[in-house]
Coordinates of C-alpha atoms and ligand atoms in Angstrom, one line a residue:
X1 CA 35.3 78.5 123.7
X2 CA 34.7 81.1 121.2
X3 CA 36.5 83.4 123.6
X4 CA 39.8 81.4 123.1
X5 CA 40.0 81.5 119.5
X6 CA 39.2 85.4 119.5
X7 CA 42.1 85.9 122.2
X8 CA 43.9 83.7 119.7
X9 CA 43.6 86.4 117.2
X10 CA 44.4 89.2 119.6
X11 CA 47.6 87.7 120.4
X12 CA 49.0 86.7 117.2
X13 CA 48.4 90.1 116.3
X14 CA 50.7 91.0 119.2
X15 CA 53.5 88.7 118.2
X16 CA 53.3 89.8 114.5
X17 CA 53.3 93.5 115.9
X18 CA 56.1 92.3 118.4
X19 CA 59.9 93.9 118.8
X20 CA 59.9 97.1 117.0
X21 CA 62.8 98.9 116.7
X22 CA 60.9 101.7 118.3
X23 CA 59.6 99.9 121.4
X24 CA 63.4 99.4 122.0
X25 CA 64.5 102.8 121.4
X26 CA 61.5 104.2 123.8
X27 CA 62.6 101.9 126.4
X28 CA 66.1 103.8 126.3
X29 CA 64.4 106.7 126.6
X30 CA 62.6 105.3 129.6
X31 CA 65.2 104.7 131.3
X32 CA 67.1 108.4 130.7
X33 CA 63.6 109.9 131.8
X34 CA 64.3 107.7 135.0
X35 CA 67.9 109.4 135.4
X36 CA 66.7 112.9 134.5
X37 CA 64.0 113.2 137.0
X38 CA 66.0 111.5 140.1
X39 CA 64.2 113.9 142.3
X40 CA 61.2 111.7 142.1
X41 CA 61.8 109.0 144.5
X42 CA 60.3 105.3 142.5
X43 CA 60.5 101.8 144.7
X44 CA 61.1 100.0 141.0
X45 CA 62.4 101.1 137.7
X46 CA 58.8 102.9 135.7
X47 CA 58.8 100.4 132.9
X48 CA 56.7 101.0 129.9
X49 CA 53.2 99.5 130.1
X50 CA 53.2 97.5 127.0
X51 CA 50.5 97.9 123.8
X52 CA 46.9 96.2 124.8
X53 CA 44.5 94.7 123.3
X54 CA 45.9 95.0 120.1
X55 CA 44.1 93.1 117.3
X56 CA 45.7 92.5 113.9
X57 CA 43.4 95.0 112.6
X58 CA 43.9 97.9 114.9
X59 CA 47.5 97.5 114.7
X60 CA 47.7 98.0 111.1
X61 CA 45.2 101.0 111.1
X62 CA 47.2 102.3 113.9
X63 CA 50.4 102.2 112.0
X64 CA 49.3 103.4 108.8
X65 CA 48.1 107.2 110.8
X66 CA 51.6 107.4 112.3
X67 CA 52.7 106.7 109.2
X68 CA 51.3 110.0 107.5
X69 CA 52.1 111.8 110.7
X70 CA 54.8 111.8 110.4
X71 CA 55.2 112.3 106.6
X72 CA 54.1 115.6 106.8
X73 CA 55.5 116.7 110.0
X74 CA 58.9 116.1 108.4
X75 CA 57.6 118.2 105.6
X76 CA 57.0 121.2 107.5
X77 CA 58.8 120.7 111.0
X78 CA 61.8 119.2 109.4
X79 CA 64.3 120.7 112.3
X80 CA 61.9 119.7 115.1
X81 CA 64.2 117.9 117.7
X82 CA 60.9 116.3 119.1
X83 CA 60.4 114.4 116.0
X84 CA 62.7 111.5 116.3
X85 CA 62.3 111.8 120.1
X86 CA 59.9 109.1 121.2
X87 CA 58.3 109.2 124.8
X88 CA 56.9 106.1 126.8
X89 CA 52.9 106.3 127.1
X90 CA 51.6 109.1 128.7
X91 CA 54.2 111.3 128.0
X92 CA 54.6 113.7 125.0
X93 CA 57.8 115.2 123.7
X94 CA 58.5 119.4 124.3
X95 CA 61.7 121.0 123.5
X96 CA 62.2 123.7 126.2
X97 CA 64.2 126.9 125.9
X98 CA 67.5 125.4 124.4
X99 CA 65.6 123.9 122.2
X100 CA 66.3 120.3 123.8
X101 CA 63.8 117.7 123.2
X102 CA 61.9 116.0 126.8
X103 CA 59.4 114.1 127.9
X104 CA 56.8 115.5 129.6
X105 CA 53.4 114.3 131.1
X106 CA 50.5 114.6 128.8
X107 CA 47.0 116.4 129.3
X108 CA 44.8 114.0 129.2
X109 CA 42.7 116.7 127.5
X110 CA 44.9 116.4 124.4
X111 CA 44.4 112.8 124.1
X112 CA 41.5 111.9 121.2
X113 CA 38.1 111.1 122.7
X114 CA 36.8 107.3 122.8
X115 CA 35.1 106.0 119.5
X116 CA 33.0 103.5 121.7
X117 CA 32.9 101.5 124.3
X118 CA 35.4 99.3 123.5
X119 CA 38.4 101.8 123.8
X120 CA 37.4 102.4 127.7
X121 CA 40.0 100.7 129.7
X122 CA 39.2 99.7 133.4
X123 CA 42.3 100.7 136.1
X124 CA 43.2 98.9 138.9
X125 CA 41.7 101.3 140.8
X126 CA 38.3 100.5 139.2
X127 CA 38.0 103.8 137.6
X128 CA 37.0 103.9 133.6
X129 CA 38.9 105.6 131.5
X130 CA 37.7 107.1 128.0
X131 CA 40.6 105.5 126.2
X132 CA 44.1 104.2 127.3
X133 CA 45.5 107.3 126.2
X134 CA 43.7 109.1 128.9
X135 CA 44.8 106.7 131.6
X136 CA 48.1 107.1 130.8
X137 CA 48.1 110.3 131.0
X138 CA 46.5 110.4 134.3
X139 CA 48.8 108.1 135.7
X140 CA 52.2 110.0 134.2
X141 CA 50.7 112.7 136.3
X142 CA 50.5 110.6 139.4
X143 CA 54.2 109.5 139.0
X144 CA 56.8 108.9 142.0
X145 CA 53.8 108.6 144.4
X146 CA 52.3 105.7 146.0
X147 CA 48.8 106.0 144.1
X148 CA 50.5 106.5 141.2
X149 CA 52.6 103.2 141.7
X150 CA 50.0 101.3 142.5
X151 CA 47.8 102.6 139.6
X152 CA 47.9 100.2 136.7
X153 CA 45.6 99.4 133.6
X154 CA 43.8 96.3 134.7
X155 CA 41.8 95.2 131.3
X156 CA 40.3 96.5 128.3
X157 CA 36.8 98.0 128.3
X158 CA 34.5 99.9 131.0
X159 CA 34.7 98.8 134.5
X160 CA 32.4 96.3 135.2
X161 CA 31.2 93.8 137.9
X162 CA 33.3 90.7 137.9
X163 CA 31.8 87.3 139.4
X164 CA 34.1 86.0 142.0
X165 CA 36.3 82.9 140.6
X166 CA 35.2 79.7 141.9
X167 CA 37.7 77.3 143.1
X168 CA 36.2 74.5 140.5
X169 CA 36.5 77.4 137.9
X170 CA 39.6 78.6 138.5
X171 CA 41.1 75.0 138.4
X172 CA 39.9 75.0 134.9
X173 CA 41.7 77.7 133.7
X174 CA 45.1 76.1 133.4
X175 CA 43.9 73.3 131.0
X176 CA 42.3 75.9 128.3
X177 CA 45.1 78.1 128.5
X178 CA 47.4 75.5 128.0
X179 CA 46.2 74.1 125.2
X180 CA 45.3 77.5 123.8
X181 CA 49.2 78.6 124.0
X182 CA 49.6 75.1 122.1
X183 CA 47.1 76.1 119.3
X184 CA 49.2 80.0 119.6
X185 CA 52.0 78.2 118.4
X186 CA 51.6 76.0 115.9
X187 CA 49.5 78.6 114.3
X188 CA 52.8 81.2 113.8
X189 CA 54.3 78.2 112.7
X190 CA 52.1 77.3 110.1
X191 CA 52.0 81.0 108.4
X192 CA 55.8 81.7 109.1
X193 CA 57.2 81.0 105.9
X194 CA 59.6 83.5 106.2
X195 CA 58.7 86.6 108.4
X196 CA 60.4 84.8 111.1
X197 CA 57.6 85.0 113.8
X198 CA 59.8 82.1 115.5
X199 CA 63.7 81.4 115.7
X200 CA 65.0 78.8 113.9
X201 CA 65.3 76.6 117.0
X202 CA 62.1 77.8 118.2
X203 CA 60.0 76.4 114.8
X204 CA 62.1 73.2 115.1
X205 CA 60.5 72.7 119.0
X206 CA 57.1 73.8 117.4
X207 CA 57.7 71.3 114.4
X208 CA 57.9 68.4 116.6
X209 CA 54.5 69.9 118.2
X210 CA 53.1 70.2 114.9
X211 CA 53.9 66.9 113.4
X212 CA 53.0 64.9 116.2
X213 CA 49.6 62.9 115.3
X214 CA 48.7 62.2 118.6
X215 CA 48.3 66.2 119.1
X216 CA 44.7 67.3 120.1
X217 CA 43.5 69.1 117.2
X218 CA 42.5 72.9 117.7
X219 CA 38.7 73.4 118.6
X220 CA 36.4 72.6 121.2
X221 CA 37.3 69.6 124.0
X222 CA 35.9 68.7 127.3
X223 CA 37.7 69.6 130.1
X224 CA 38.1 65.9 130.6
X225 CA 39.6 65.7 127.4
X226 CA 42.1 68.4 128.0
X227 CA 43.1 66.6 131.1
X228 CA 44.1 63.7 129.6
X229 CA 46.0 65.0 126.8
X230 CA 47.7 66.9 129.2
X231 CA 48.7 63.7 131.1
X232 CA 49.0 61.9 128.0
X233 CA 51.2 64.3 126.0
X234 CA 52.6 66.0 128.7
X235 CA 56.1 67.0 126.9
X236 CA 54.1 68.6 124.0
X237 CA 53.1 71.6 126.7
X238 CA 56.7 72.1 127.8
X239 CA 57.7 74.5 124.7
X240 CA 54.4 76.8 124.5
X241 CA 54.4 77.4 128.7
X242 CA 57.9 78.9 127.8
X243 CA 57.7 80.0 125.1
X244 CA 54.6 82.9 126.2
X245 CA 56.9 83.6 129.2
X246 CA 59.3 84.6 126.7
X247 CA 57.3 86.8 125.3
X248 CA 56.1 88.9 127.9
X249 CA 59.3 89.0 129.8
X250 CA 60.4 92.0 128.0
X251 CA 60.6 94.9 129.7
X252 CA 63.6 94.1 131.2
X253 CA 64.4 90.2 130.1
X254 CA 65.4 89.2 133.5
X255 CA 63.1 86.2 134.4
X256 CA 60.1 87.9 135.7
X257 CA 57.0 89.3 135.3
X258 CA 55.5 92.4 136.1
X259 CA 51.7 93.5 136.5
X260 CA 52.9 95.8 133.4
X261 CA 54.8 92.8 131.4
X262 CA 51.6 90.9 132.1
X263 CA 48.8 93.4 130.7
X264 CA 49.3 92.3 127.1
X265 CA 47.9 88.9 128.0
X266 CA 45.7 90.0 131.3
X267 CA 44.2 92.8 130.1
X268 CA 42.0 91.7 126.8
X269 CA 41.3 88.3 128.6
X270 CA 39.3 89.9 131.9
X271 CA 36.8 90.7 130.3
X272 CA 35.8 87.6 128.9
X273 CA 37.2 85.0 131.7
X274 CA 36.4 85.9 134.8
X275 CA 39.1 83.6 137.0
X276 CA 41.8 85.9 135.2
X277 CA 42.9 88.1 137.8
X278 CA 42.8 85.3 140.0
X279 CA 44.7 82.7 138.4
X280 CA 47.4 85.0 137.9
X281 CA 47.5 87.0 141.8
X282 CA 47.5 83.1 142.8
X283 CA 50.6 82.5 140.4
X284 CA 52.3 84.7 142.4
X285 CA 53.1 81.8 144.8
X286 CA 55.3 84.3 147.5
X287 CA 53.5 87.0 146.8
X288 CA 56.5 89.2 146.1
X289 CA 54.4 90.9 142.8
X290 CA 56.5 89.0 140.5
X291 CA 55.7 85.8 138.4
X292 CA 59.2 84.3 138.3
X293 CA 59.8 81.6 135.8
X294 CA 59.5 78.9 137.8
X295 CA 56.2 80.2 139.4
X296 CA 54.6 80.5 135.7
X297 CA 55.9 76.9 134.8
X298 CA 54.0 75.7 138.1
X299 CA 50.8 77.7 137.4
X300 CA 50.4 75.6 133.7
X301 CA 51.4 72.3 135.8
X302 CA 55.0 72.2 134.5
X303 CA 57.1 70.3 136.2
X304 CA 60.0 71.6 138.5
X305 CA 63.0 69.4 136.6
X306 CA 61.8 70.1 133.3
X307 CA 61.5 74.3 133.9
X308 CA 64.6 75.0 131.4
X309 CA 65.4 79.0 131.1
X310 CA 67.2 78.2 127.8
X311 CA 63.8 77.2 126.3
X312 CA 63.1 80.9 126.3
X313 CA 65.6 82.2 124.4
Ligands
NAG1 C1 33.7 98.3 139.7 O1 32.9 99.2 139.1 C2 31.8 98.6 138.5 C3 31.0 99.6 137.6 O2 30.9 100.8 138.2 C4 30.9 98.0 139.5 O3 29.7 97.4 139.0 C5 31.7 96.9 140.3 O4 30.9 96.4 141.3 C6 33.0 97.6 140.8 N1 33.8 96.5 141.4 C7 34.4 96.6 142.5 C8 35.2 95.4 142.9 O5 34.2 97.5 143.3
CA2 CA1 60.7 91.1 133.2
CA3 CA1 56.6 85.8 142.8

């Protein structure tokens, strides 16, 4: 259970990290990368593989460096067109002989070596990489063919050997995540005084949630227990199941998710529970490498008459 609490901090750390100004600007960028390079033929819009793993700690560190970066960049490259010009992971900005700003892959060689164990990512090709950086990188270099498309970061951490997901495990799953994305968010509600974590009509969902006395307390419960309170307070699980879809549909908001929208909540949680990948490949009811909406609501038990797209908003 430990595992749940720790993924707990992981993602709170996300949401407080959540929709930068920059993440939108880069995914402009993106998308002009996309028009500038039509001579690479893509099946799908490259979207940007979203931030993993981030813990509230890491973020911070990670924001304070950029910080000074850029500080003295500006001091002494203060007419650098690259500087304001952010590229999607992977890529790095060069100005070439017009002194125009692009994006182009990075060497992987450039990218800072590993500081242990624990920034080796694992692709879907089963391949470690020394940090995500390098596998970046290494897929930017791979893009507009088919291994490159197919290449994706699976989790966080060497490659290792997985047990298979029992089908008495993997029925399991469901009932811990859904209480977990319970726990998620009455926890942002109960430290967002005012950073506004939540909408206004999102905390007024979550306050219901919160004041209910009936609600199963954070901690440890039997999967029995979980069970019942799901039966039991069934409508108190509508809101969270939502409300995480909302979240990772980002990159575009359009209702589904992609193996790339999904890595901020796959990739940390592999790792530590192995019925992971399968849960969420099995979520995919037709297979089509989306999880639409109403696919996700099913997954956590939801059901069909009460999967409401307006929730997410
Ligand atoms: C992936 O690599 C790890 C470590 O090299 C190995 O133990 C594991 O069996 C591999 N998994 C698969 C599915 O090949
Ligand atoms: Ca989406
Ligand atoms: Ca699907």
């Amino acid at each position: 259970m430990r595992v749940w609490i720790v993924f707990l901090l992981c993602l709170a750390g996300h949401a407080m990290a959540a929709p930068t100004e920059e993440t939108i600007e880069e995914d402009i960028i993106a998308e002009e990368d996309i028009i500038a390079e039509e001579d690479i033929i893509v099946e799908e819009p490259v979207v940007e593989e979203p931030e993993v793993g981030a813990n509230p700690v890491q973020v911070e560190v990670g924001e304070f460096d950029e910080a000074i970066d850029i500080f003295e960049e500006e001091q002494v490259l203060a007419d650098n067109p690259c500087l304001d010009y952010h590229c999607k992971k992977g890529k790095v900005c060069e100005v070439d002989d017009d002194n125009t700003p692009m994006c182009v892959c990075q060497d992987p060689s450039t990218c800072a070596s590993a500081e242990g164990e624990f920034e080796h990512v694992c692709g879907t090709n089963n391949a470690t990489y020394d940090t995500s950086c390098h596998f970046f990188a290494t897929k930017c270099a791979l893009e507009g063919t088919k291994k490159g498309h197919k290449l994706h970061l699976d989790y966080i951490g060497p490659c290792k050997y997985i047990d298979a997901c029992l089908d008495s495990e993997l029925s399991e799953f469901p009932l811990r995540m859904r209480d977990w994305l319970k726990n998620v968010l009455v926890t942002l509600y109960e430290r967002d005084e005012e950073n506004n974590l939540l909408t206004e009509k999102q905390k007024l969902r979550v306050k219901k949630i919160f004041e209910n006395e009936k609600r199963l307390q954070a901690g440890e419960h039997s999967l029995d227990l979980l069970a019942h309170d799901f039966e039991k307070n069934y409508n108190m699980y509508i809101f969270p199941v939502h409300w995480q879809f909302g979240q990772l549909d980002q990159h575009p908001v359009d209702g589904y998710l992609t193996h790339s929208e999904l890595s901020p909540l796959r990739a940390p949680l592999i790792p530590m529970e192995h019925c992971t990948t399968r849960f969420f490949e099995e979520c995919d009811a037709d297979s089509d490498k989306y999880i639409a909406l109403e696919e996700w609501a099913s997954c956590f038990g939801i059901k069909d008459q009460d999967v409401d797209k307006d929730l997410i908003i």
